[in-house]
Coordinates of C-alpha atoms and ligand atoms in Angstrom, one line a residue:
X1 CA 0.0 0.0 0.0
X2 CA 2.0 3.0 -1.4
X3 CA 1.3 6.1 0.8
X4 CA 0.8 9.1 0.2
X5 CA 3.3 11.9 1.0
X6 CA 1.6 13.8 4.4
X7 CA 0.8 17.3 3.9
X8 CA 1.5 18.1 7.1
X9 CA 5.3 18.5 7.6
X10 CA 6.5 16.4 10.9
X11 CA 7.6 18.5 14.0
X12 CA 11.7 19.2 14.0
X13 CA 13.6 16.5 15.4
X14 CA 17.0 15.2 16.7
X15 CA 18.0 12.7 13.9
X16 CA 21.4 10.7 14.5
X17 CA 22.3 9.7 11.0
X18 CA 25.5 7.2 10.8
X19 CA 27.0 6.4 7.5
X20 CA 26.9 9.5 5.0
X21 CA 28.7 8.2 1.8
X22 CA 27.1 8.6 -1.5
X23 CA 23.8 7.6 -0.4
X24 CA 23.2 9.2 3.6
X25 CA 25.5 12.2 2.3
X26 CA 22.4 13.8 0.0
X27 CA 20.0 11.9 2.3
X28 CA 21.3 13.7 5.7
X29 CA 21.5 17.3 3.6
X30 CA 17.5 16.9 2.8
X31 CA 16.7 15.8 5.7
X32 CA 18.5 19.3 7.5
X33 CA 16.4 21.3 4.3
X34 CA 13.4 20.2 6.1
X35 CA 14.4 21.7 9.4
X36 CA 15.5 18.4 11.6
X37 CA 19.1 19.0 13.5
X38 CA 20.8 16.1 12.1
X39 CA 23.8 14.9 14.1
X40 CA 26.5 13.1 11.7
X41 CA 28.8 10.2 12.0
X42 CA 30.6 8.8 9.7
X43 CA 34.4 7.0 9.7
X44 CA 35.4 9.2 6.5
X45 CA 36.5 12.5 7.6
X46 CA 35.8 14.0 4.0
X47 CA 31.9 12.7 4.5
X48 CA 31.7 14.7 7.9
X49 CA 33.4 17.6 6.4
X50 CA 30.3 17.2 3.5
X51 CA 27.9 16.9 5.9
X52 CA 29.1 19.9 7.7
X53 CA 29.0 22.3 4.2
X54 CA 25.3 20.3 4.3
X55 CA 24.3 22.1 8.1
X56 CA 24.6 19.0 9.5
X57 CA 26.4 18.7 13.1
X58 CA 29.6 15.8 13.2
X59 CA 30.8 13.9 16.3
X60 CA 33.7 11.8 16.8
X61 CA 31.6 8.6 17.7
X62 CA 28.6 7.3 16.3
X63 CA 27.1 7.2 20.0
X64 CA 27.6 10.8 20.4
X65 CA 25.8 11.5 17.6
X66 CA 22.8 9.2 18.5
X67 CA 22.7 10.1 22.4
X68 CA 19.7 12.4 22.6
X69 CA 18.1 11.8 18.8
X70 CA 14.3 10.7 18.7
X71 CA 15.0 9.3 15.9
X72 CA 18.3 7.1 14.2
X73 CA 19.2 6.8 10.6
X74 CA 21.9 4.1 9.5
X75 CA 23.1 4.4 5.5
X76 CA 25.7 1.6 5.7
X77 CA 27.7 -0.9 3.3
X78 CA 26.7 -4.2 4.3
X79 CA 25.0 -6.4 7.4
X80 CA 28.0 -7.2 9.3
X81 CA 28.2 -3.1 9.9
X82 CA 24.7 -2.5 10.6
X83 CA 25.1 -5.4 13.1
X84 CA 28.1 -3.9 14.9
X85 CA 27.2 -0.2 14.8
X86 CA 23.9 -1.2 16.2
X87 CA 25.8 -3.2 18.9
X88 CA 28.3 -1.0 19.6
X89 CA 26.9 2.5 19.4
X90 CA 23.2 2.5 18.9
X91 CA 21.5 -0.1 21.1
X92 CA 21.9 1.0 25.0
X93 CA 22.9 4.2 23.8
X94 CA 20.0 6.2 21.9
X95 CA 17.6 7.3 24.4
X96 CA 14.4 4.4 24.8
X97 CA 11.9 4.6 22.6
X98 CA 13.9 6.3 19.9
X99 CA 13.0 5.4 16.8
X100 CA 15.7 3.5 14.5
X101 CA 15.7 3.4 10.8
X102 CA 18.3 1.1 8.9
X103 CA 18.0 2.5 5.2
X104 CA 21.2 0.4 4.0
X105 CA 20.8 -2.6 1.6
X106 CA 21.6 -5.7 3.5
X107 CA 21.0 -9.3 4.1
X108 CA 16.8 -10.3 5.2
X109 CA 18.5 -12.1 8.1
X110 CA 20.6 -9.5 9.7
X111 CA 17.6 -7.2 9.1
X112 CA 15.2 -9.4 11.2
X113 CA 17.9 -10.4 14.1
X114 CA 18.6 -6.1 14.3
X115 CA 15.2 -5.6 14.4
X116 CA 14.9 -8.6 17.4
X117 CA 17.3 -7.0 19.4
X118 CA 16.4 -3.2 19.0
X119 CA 12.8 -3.9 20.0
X120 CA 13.6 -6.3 23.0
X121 CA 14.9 -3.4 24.1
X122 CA 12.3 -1.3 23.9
X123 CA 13.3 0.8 20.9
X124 CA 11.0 1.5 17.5
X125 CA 12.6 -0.4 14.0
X126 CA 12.2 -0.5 10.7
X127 CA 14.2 -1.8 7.9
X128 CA 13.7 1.0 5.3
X129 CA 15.8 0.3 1.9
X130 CA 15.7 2.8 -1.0
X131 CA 15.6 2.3 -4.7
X132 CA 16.8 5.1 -6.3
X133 CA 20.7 6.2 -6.9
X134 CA 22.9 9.1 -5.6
X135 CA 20.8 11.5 -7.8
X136 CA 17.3 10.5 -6.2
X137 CA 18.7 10.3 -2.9
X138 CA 20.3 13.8 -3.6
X139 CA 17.0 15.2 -4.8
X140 CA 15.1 13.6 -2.2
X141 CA 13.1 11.0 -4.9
X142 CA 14.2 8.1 -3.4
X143 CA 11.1 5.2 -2.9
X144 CA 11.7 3.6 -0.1
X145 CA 10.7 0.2 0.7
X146 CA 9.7 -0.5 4.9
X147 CA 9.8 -3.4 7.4
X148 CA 8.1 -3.6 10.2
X149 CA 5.5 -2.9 13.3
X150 CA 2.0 -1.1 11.6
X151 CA 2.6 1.9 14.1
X152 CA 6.4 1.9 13.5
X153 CA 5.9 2.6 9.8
X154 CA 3.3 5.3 10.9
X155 CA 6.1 6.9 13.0
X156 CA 9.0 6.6 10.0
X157 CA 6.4 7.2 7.1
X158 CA 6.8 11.5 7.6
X159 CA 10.5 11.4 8.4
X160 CA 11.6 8.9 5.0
X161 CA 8.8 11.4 3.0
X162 CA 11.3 14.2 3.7
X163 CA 14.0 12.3 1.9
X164 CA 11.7 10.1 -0.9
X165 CA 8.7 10.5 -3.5
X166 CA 7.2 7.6 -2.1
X167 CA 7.0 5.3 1.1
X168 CA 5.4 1.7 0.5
X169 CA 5.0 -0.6 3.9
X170 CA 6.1 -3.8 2.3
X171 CA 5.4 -6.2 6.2
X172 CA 7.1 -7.3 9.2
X173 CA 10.6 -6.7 10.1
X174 CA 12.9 -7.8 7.6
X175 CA 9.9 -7.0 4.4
X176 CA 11.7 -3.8 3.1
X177 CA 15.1 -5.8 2.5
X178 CA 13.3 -8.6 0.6
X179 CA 11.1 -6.7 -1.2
X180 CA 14.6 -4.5 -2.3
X181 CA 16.4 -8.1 -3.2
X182 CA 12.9 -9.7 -5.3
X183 CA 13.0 -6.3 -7.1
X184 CA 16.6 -6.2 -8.3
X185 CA 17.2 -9.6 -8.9
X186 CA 13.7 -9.1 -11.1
X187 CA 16.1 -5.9 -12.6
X188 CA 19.2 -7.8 -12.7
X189 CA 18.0 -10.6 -14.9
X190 CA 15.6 -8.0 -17.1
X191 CA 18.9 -5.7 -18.1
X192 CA 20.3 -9.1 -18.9
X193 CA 17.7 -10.3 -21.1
X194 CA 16.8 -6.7 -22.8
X195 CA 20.9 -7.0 -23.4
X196 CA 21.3 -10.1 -25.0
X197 CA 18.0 -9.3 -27.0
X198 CA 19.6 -6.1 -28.2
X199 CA 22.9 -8.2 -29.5
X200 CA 20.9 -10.9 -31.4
X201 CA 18.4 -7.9 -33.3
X202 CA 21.7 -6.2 -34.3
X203 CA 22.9 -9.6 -35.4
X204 CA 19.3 -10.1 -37.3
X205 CA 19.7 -7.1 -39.3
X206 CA 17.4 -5.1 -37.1
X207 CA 17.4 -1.6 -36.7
X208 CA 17.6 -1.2 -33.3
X209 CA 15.6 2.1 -32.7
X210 CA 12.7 0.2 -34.8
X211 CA 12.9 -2.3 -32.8
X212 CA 12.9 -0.4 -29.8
X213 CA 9.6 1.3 -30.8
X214 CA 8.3 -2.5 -32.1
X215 CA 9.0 -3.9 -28.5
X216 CA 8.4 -1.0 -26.0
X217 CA 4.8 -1.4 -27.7
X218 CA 4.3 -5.1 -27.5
X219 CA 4.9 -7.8 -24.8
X220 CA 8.2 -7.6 -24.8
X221 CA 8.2 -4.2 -23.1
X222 CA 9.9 -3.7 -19.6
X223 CA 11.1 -0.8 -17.4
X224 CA 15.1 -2.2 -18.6
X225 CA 14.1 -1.1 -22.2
X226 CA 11.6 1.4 -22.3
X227 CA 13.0 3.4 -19.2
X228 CA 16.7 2.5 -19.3
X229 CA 17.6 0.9 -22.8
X230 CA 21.3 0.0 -23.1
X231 CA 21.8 0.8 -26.3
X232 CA 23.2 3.9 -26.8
X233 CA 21.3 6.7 -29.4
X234 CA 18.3 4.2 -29.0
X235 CA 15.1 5.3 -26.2
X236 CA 15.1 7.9 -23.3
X237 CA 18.9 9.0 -22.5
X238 CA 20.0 6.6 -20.2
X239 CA 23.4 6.4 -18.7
X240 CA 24.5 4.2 -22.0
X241 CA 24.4 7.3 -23.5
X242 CA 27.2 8.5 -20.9
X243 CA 29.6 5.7 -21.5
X244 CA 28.1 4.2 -18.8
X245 CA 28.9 6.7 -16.2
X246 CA 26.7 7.2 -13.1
X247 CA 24.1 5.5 -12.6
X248 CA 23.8 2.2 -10.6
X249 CA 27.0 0.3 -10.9
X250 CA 27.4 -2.9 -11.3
X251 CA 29.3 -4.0 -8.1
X252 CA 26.2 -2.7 -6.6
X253 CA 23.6 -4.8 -8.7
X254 CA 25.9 -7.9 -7.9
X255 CA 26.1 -7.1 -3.9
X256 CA 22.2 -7.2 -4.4
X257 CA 22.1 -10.7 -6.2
X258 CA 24.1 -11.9 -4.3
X259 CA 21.9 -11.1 -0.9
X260 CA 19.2 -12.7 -3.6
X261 CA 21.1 -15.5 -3.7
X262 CA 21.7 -16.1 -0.3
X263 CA 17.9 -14.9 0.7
X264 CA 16.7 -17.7 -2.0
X265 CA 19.2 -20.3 -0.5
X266 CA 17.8 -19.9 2.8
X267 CA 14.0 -20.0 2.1
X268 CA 14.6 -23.1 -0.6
X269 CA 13.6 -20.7 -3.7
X270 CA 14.6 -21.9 -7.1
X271 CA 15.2 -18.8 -9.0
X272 CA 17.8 -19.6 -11.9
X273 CA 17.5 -16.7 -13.5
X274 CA 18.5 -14.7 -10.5
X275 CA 21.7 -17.0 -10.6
X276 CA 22.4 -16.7 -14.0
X277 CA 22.2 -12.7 -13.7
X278 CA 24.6 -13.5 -10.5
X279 CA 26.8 -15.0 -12.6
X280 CA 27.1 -13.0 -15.3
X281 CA 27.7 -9.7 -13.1
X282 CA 30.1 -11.2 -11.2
X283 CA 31.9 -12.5 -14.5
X284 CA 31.4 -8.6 -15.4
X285 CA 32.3 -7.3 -12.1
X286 CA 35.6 -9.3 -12.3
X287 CA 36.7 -8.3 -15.6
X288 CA 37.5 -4.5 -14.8
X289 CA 33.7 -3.5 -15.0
X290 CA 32.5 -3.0 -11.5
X291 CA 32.5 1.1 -11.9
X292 CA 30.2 1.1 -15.0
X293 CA 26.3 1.6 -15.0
X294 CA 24.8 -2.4 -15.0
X295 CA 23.4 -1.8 -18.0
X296 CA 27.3 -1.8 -19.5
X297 CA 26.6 -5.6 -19.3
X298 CA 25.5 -5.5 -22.7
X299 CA 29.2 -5.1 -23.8
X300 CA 28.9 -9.0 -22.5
X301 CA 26.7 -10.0 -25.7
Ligands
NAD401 P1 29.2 4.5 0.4 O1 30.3 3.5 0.5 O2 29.3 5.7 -0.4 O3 28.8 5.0 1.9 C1 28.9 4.2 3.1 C2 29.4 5.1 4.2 O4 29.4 4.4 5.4 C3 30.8 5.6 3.9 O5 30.9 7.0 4.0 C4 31.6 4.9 5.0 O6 32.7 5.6 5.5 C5 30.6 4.7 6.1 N1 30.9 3.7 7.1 C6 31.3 2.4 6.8 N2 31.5 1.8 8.0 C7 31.1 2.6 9.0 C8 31.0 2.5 10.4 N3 31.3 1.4 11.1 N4 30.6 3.6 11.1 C9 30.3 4.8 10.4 N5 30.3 4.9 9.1 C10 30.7 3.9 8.4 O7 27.9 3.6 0.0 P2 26.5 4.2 -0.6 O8 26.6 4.1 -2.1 O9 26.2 5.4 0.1 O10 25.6 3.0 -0.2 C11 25.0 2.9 1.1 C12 24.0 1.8 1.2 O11 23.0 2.1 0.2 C13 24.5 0.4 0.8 O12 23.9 -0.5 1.6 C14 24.1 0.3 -0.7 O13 23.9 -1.0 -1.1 C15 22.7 1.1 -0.7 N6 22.3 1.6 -2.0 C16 23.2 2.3 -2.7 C17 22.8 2.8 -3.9 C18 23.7 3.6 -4.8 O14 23.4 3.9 -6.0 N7 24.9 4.0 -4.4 C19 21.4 2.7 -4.4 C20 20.5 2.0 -3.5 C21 21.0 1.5 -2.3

C-alpha cells in the first residue's frame, strides 16, 4: 500500500544519521532542508566535512551523535556493519523509545535479528531500503521500501517522505530488505535479457531504434528497455548514453544478487535466473567493469 506523502510537515527533530557516503550524504542534507538538526557520524573524515557544508552537526563517535536523537538513521555498506554499529553505538545508547531506521541494503537475516534486538529493548525499528541512486537520494526522490510494526511505519512514514517521492510498507521486520532483493534480482535478470536481445536484433539485421519502438509497444516491453535501454542513441537518455557513467554500478547490482542469492538459498527458492544474472555480473564485475552503470553488461553480448 503506497502512501501518500503527508501534507503536514513532521515536528523538527534530533535525527542521528551514521553512515553518509554517497547515499546518507544527499540523504542527511535533505533531511537538515526540512528543518530536523541532524547529528552526523561517519568514519570518513571527508563525508563529515560534507555533511558539515550540508548544516549538519559531526561527532567523533557514532554514540555521540545518536545520544539524545528521537530518531536514528543508519546508510551503511553491508550487514556485518549495521550489526556492529547497532551493537556497539546504537542499542543501549540512543535514548528508549527512539526510533531506529536502517536504510542500508543488506541481508533479510541480519535485518530481522537487528530488528529482534532493538525492539527487545524497547526501541521502535524499521528496515527502510531505497531504490533510487545518488541523484534521487540527492534530490530527495528516493522510494523507499519498509519493514516492520504497523505503528512503526506510521512513525517513520513523515521522516523517509522528507527524503523520498514515495514510502510503500512492504510487512514485518525484515519485508523492506526482501522486497529491495525480489525487485533487483527481477532488474538484474531484465537488463540481462533486454541486453542479449539487443545483440541478437543487431545480429538479425534489425534496426535497433525500430525495434525499440516495435517492442516497447508489444509484450516484450519492460522498465530495462523502455526506461533504461542499453543501447546507446536508441530510447530515453540513459546512462549508455554516458559511457556508462553514473548510474547504478554494477558491483552494486551484484552485492544485491548476491543477498538474492543467499535470501533464496535460505527459504529453498529456485530462481535460476537470478543465478544466471549472478553470474554473469560477477563474470562482469571481475573483468574491470564494477564502476560502470549495470546496464554496461551488454558489452557481455
Ligand atoms: P558508500 O560507501 O558511499 O557510503 C557508506 C558510508 O558508510 C561511507 O561513507 C563509510 O565511510 C561509512 N561507514 C562504513 N562503516 C562505517 C561505520 N562502522 N561507522 C560509520 N560509518 C561507516 O555507499 P553508498 O553508495 O552510500 O551505499 C550505502 C547503502 O545504500 C549500501 O547498503 C548500498 O547497497 C545502498 N544503496 C546504494 C545505492 C547507490 O546507487 N549507491 C542505491 C541503492 C542502495
Amino acid at each position: 500500500m503506497a502512501q501518500d506523502i503527508p501534507r503536514q510537515r513532521p515536528p523538527d527533530m534530533r535525527i542521528g544519521f551514521i553512515g553518509l557516503g554517497n547515499m546518507g550524504g544527499g540523504m542527511a542534507a535533505n533531511l537538515v532542508k526540512a528543518g530536523h538538526a541532524v547529528q552526523a557520524f561517519d568514519l570518513s573524515a571527508e563525508a563529515l566535512a560534507r555533511a558539515r557544508e550540508a548544516g549538519c552537526t559531526t561527532h567523533d563517535a557514532a554514540a555521540d551523535a545518536v545520544a539524545d536523537a528521537d530518531v536514528v538513521l543508519t546508510m551503511l555498506p553491508n550487514g556485518a556493519i549495521v550489526r556492529a554499529v547497532y551493537a556497539d553505538a546504537v542499542l543501549g545508547k540512543a535514548p528508549a523509545g527512539a526510533l531506529l531506521i536502517d536504510c542500508s541494503t543488506i541481508d533479510v537475516a541480519s535485518a530481522r535479528d537487528v530488528a529482534g534486538a532493538a525492539t527487545a529493548q524497547g526501541y521502535r525499528f524499521v528496515d527502510a531500503p531505497v531504490s533510487g541512486g545518488i541523484a534521487a537520494a540527492n534530490a530527495g526522490t528516493l522510494t523507499f521500501m519498509v519493514g516492520g510494526a504497523a505503528d512503526d511505519f506510521a512513525a517513520a512514514q513523515p521522516v523517509l517522505a522528507e527524503m523520498g517521492k514515495a514510502v510503500i510498507h512492504a510487512g514485518d521486520a525484515g519485508a523492506g530488505q526482501a522486497a529491495k532483493i525480489c525487485n533487483n534480482m527481477l532488474l538484474g535478470a531484465s537488463m540481462v535479457a533486454t541486453c542479449e536481445t539487443f545483440a541478437m536484433a543487431e545480429k538479425l539485421g534489425l534496426d535497433l531504434q525500430t525495434f525499440f519502438d516495435i517492442s516497447s509497444k508489444a509484450s516484450g516491453q519492460c522498465w530495462s528497455m523502455t526506461s533504461y535501454c542499453p543501447v546507446p542513441g536508441v530510447g530515453p537518455v540513459t546512462p549508455a548514453d554516458n559511457a556508462y557513467q553514473g548510474g547504478f554500478a554494477s558491483a552494486l547490482m551484484l552485492k544485491d544478487l548476491r543477498l538474492a542469492m543467499q535470501a533464496a538459498g535460505d527459504v529453498g527458492a529456485t530462481v535460476p535466473m537470478g543465478e544466471k544474472a549472478e553470474a554473469l555480473y560477477a563474470a562482469f564485475v571481475e573483468s574491470g567493469k564494477a564502476g560502470l552503470d549495470f546496464s554496461a553488461i551488454i558489452e557481455t553480448f
